[in-house]
Amino acid sequence: MRSLNTHARSALRVTLSLFATAVVEVRATDLTVSSIEVNQAVQYGTSTLVGDQVTYVRATIGVSDSAVDVDNVDAVLRVFAGGVELPESPIASLNGPIKAPRTPQRSELNHTVNFLLIVPQSTDVDFQVEVNPDRYVVETNYGNNLGTSSNLNFQCRGTVEVAYVPIDYRPGGNGGPPDATLMEPGIGDGFFRAIYKAEEWNYHKSPLPDLLWTQDVNNSDTALLNALRDIRLNQLPGAGYPVPTLIYGWLPGNPYSGNGRAIGIPGDAAFGNTQTIRHQRTMAHECGHLFGQVHNSRTIGTVGVDVEHHLWDTESLPVLHQSGQWDIMVGGQLTNTAYVDRTTYEAVEADSRLRCSSPSRLPAPVLRISGEFIHATGGLRLDPITRFEDGDADATDPNGAISIVGYAMPGEERIYNVELPAPQAWESCAGPDEQGNVHLAATSALYALIPESVEGRRIDGIRIIDVATGVVLAERTRSANAPEARFTQSWVDGKLSGRVTIAWTSSDADGDALTTTLLYSPDAGNSWVPLVVNTPAESFEFDTASVAYSRGANGRLRLVVTDGFNVTTIEDDDGGTMAGPTPPWTYLLTPNDDSVHLLGAPIPFHAAVWDKEDLMLSGGRVAWTSDVDGPLGTGLLLTRDDLSLGTHVITVTGTDTDGDSSSKQISITIENRRFSGIPCSEVKKFVGSCSNGGALKAKLVLRTEAFDGASVVFSFDGSPRTTQVSGRRAKLTDCCFIGVHQIGLESPAGCADPVTTTCP
């Protein structure tokens, strides 16, 4: 955050200096800072704080020696990291001056003087709040106006990637993808960002095409979770992208009876709805499962703070979330009834996946083993086995209940074994029914990656065994013949652009059912993007704008056909050019459109920018401007406290290495701070007179327009008359009078002596 520029500092000084010598119309009182709360979502006294995150500071003001609440109370914040004052310190308040209550309530936003800033990583951060620094309020003791909160630890967390997948949901052939605006950064992840803290959430749309799903999700939820996990672990890295920490699928509307579902507790894949009254909360809830949290029945038990006000869109929720709201992991809630409690908040912050560094990967060819455990029968339905060139084989669980055994042929020699946790029947996230019954999911996911070969020997058969009983739940062996396939329609004159169809034919000498994965490479085969996965069809239509463009004629197409174990890979004979450069996806997260901010108050500017070729953009590739004040800075997250008075159009622009860019805009308004009552220091002139026609006239002239609209009370011969300030002036005329009369200024009181005048 920059220090105030000359223009803004001058404007703020005009407002604040009004009270430098003012005598506010209350009896002398004594103000103190009774507590300082430092909060990033919830604060229970020792709650985890994360460095380089927007932080909210609430200062509770103690009021004594006063029979009434005290008007015009403001404060200033100073912050020190490692003993060094931050460059943006001192920091003006977000909401001052306030009427400081004698009995403040944490549930009321304006019962505290509030501040906002970005605190760097440090184990030694000190906060100092000085109340009434400019002596707006007359006090009996100015020596006790400083409060401190010392030695706070702002911990390191990493940038965590969360990829989201629009699900093109077409059961029975009807339907379509979700509303893009409900999934986008700042909206879809609004609840998630409000309650879970990393250095940055790299939440972005998957660069792969939307996931086509033609089955009823209520009967195929486990298969959908496995498909999402496939995208995370295999398809994205196969396309040359990093493996995201989490992956989340969005359904159009709310067709799923459980609102959403996670693949496991903990896990890495989940899906949910886009029903506006619940979808933001569903996303945060299902990701809570992925972070290892189960359902509970707790309320949050404190007042939560949405520090960047993410949840204004779409449900217009307030900054504060009250203590009676449910924890995010209570099932079946709407967005406006939930927030986060101590247990869930701390568990997520302790998750190893949020740490500052991640272990390196050692990729190798793997086989995907997936299917569904059917709880009613204890059986297992096994999917076709698929091969991926780049994957991480699962580590064995020493307490595993399910064993996957790999065999080499001939002779079924056992060459591989891995054990996995027992399948669990998860509770429905829709919550209990009207009778209080909790419904359990009918199936659970089996998903494992095993090596394609062990010490040079290929795995030709697998068995999945219940460790406790030795019962074989499912098995599969390679058939004698691999599938055959060829393209029948691909490049057109060496190009593909717009909506195109790729077609092929495939066959199997053993008569096995075949499924095909169609892949595209933008870089002559160095990386591969799946266009459609495990389809029984022999053609696929897609829009080339949904994939990364090929740089020159380096586009390639590939078919991967499986009979359930054997896999055949075919590439087209000719390459070509796919689509063209695409701009990055740019989203403006905060501030909110049409929001109002006080002069000198820090404003967080937060964006999310992602590019298919360059991935997450930050630093100088993300630029902020105001149509009034010009450039504001660069980067995904910054604060400014020096915007000029008035309405600003704020623009954030993301630019990729090809020079392509995209922008988002909002409007915000900067207003003067408002004080109660007009202080005498603001009064420039008071005059009273009588015209020749016997009209008594009273006029008050102020030094600035800060009190435009404020009430003024004049008196004619002791009779009070009320009017309002217009700009810098208040006037009142009354007729008709003869003789000597007295014109007084009753409010603001004590600022001018009465005027005696004679009417002819």
Short mmCIF file of N, CA and C in Angstrom, two decimals, residues 270-329:
data_model
loop_
_atom_site.label_atom_id
_atom_site.label_comp_id
_atom_site.label_asym_id
_atom_site.label_seq_id
_atom_site.Cartn_x
_atom_site.Cartn_y
_atom_site.Cartn_z
N ALA A 270 -13.80 -33.26 -6.05
CA ALA A 270 -15.18 -33.11 -5.56
C ALA A 270 -15.99 -32.42 -6.65
N PHE A 271 -17.31 -32.44 -6.48
CA PHE A 271 -18.18 -31.70 -7.38
C PHE A 271 -19.32 -31.10 -6.58
N GLY A 272 -20.01 -30.14 -7.19
CA GLY A 272 -21.14 -29.50 -6.53
C GLY A 272 -22.01 -28.78 -7.52
N ASN A 273 -22.97 -28.03 -6.99
CA ASN A 273 -24.02 -27.40 -7.79
C ASN A 273 -23.70 -25.94 -8.09
N THR A 274 -24.51 -25.33 -8.94
CA THR A 274 -24.44 -23.89 -9.19
C THR A 274 -25.78 -23.22 -8.89
N GLN A 275 -26.47 -23.72 -7.87
CA GLN A 275 -27.69 -23.07 -7.40
C GLN A 275 -27.27 -21.91 -6.51
N THR A 276 -27.64 -20.68 -6.86
CA THR A 276 -27.02 -19.50 -6.26
C THR A 276 -27.19 -19.41 -4.75
N ILE A 277 -28.27 -19.93 -4.19
CA ILE A 277 -28.47 -19.81 -2.75
C ILE A 277 -27.56 -20.73 -1.95
N ARG A 278 -26.86 -21.65 -2.62
CA ARG A 278 -26.05 -22.61 -1.88
C ARG A 278 -24.71 -22.95 -2.52
N HIS A 279 -24.46 -22.57 -3.78
CA HIS A 279 -23.32 -23.17 -4.50
C HIS A 279 -21.97 -22.74 -3.93
N GLN A 280 -21.84 -21.50 -3.44
CA GLN A 280 -20.56 -21.07 -2.88
C GLN A 280 -20.24 -21.85 -1.60
N ARG A 281 -21.27 -22.04 -0.79
CA ARG A 281 -21.08 -22.80 0.45
C ARG A 281 -20.83 -24.27 0.14
N THR A 282 -21.51 -24.84 -0.86
CA THR A 282 -21.28 -26.24 -1.21
C THR A 282 -19.83 -26.46 -1.62
N MET A 283 -19.27 -25.55 -2.41
CA MET A 283 -17.89 -25.69 -2.85
C MET A 283 -16.94 -25.71 -1.65
N ALA A 284 -17.12 -24.76 -0.73
CA ALA A 284 -16.26 -24.71 0.46
C ALA A 284 -16.48 -25.94 1.35
N HIS A 285 -17.70 -26.43 1.43
CA HIS A 285 -18.03 -27.61 2.23
C HIS A 285 -17.36 -28.86 1.67
N GLU A 286 -17.51 -29.10 0.37
CA GLU A 286 -16.91 -30.30 -0.23
C GLU A 286 -15.38 -30.25 -0.16
N CYS A 287 -14.82 -29.06 -0.33
CA CYS A 287 -13.37 -28.93 -0.18
C CYS A 287 -12.95 -29.12 1.27
N GLY A 288 -13.84 -28.79 2.21
CA GLY A 288 -13.57 -29.13 3.61
C GLY A 288 -13.40 -30.62 3.80
N HIS A 289 -14.24 -31.42 3.12
CA HIS A 289 -14.05 -32.88 3.14
C HIS A 289 -12.68 -33.25 2.57
N LEU A 290 -12.30 -32.61 1.47
CA LEU A 290 -11.00 -32.92 0.86
C LEU A 290 -9.86 -32.58 1.80
N PHE A 291 -10.07 -31.60 2.69
CA PHE A 291 -9.06 -31.27 3.69
C PHE A 291 -9.18 -32.13 4.95
N GLY A 292 -10.03 -33.17 4.90
CA GLY A 292 -10.08 -34.13 5.98
C GLY A 292 -11.17 -33.92 7.00
N GLN A 293 -12.13 -33.03 6.74
CA GLN A 293 -13.16 -32.72 7.73
C GLN A 293 -14.45 -33.49 7.47
N VAL A 294 -15.04 -34.03 8.54
CA VAL A 294 -16.30 -34.76 8.45
C VAL A 294 -17.44 -33.84 8.86
N HIS A 295 -18.66 -34.32 8.67
CA HIS A 295 -19.83 -33.54 9.08
C HIS A 295 -19.83 -33.33 10.59
N ASN A 296 -20.37 -32.19 11.03
CA ASN A 296 -20.52 -31.93 12.46
C ASN A 296 -21.82 -31.17 12.68
N SER A 297 -22.08 -30.78 13.90
CA SER A 297 -23.30 -30.03 14.23
C SER A 297 -22.96 -28.78 15.04
N ARG A 298 -21.79 -28.17 14.77
CA ARG A 298 -21.32 -27.04 15.56
C ARG A 298 -21.74 -25.70 14.95
N THR A 299 -21.95 -24.71 15.81
CA THR A 299 -22.00 -23.32 15.37
C THR A 299 -20.62 -22.72 15.52
N ILE A 300 -20.40 -21.55 14.92
CA ILE A 300 -19.03 -21.02 14.93
C ILE A 300 -18.66 -20.42 16.28
N GLY A 301 -19.62 -19.98 17.08
CA GLY A 301 -19.34 -19.58 18.45
C GLY A 301 -18.55 -18.30 18.60
N THR A 302 -18.36 -17.54 17.53
CA THR A 302 -17.68 -16.25 17.58
C THR A 302 -18.19 -15.44 16.41
N VAL A 303 -17.68 -14.23 16.27
CA VAL A 303 -18.07 -13.39 15.13
C VAL A 303 -16.99 -13.50 14.06
N GLY A 304 -17.37 -14.03 12.89
CA GLY A 304 -16.43 -14.16 11.79
C GLY A 304 -16.39 -12.89 10.95
N VAL A 305 -15.27 -12.70 10.24
CA VAL A 305 -15.08 -11.52 9.40
C VAL A 305 -14.71 -11.95 7.98
N ASP A 306 -15.51 -11.54 7.03
CA ASP A 306 -15.20 -11.73 5.61
C ASP A 306 -14.33 -10.55 5.19
N VAL A 307 -13.01 -10.69 5.34
CA VAL A 307 -12.12 -9.53 5.32
C VAL A 307 -12.11 -8.81 3.98
N GLU A 308 -12.31 -9.51 2.86
CA GLU A 308 -12.37 -8.86 1.55
C GLU A 308 -13.81 -8.76 1.04
N HIS A 309 -14.76 -9.15 1.86
CA HIS A 309 -16.18 -9.10 1.52
C HIS A 309 -16.47 -9.88 0.24
N HIS A 310 -15.90 -11.09 0.16
CA HIS A 310 -16.12 -11.96 -1.00
C HIS A 310 -17.58 -12.35 -1.16
N LEU A 311 -18.30 -12.49 -0.04
CA LEU A 311 -19.66 -13.05 -0.10
C LEU A 311 -20.73 -11.99 -0.33
N TRP A 312 -20.32 -10.79 -0.73
CA TRP A 312 -21.32 -9.82 -1.17
C TRP A 312 -21.98 -10.33 -2.46
N ASP A 313 -21.16 -10.89 -3.35
CA ASP A 313 -21.68 -11.53 -4.56
C ASP A 313 -21.77 -13.03 -4.32
N THR A 314 -22.85 -13.72 -4.46
CA THR A 314 -24.07 -13.24 -5.09
C THR A 314 -25.19 -12.97 -4.09
N GLU A 315 -24.92 -13.23 -2.81
CA GLU A 315 -26.01 -13.26 -1.83
C GLU A 315 -26.09 -12.01 -0.97
N SER A 316 -25.29 -10.98 -1.27
CA SER A 316 -25.32 -9.70 -0.55
C SER A 316 -25.16 -9.88 0.95
N LEU A 317 -24.25 -10.78 1.35
CA LEU A 317 -24.04 -11.05 2.76
C LEU A 317 -23.15 -9.97 3.38
N PRO A 318 -23.30 -9.71 4.69
CA PRO A 318 -22.51 -8.66 5.34
C PRO A 318 -21.08 -9.09 5.60
N VAL A 319 -20.26 -8.15 6.05
CA VAL A 319 -18.87 -8.44 6.40
C VAL A 319 -18.80 -9.37 7.60
N LEU A 320 -19.65 -9.13 8.61
CA LEU A 320 -19.61 -9.94 9.83
C LEU A 320 -20.55 -11.13 9.71
N HIS A 321 -20.10 -12.27 10.27
CA HIS A 321 -20.90 -13.49 10.33
C HIS A 321 -21.07 -13.86 11.79
N GLN A 322 -22.32 -14.02 12.21
CA GLN A 322 -22.64 -14.06 13.63
C GLN A 322 -22.37 -15.43 14.25
N SER A 323 -22.22 -15.42 15.56
CA SER A 323 -21.77 -16.61 16.30
C SER A 323 -22.73 -17.78 16.19
N GLY A 324 -24.01 -17.52 15.89
CA GLY A 324 -24.99 -18.60 15.78
C GLY A 324 -25.01 -19.29 14.43
N GLN A 325 -24.20 -18.83 13.48
CA GLN A 325 -24.17 -19.49 12.18
C GLN A 325 -23.47 -20.84 12.29
N TRP A 326 -23.83 -21.73 11.35
CA TRP A 326 -23.28 -23.09 11.38
C TRP A 326 -21.86 -23.12 10.82
N ASP A 327 -21.08 -24.05 11.34
CA ASP A 327 -19.79 -24.32 10.73
C ASP A 327 -19.99 -24.81 9.30
N ILE A 328 -19.02 -24.57 8.45
CA ILE A 328 -19.11 -24.94 7.04
C ILE A 328 -19.33 -26.43 6.85
N MET A 329 -18.95 -27.28 7.83
CA MET A 329 -19.07 -28.73 7.66
C MET A 329 -20.39 -29.30 8.19
#
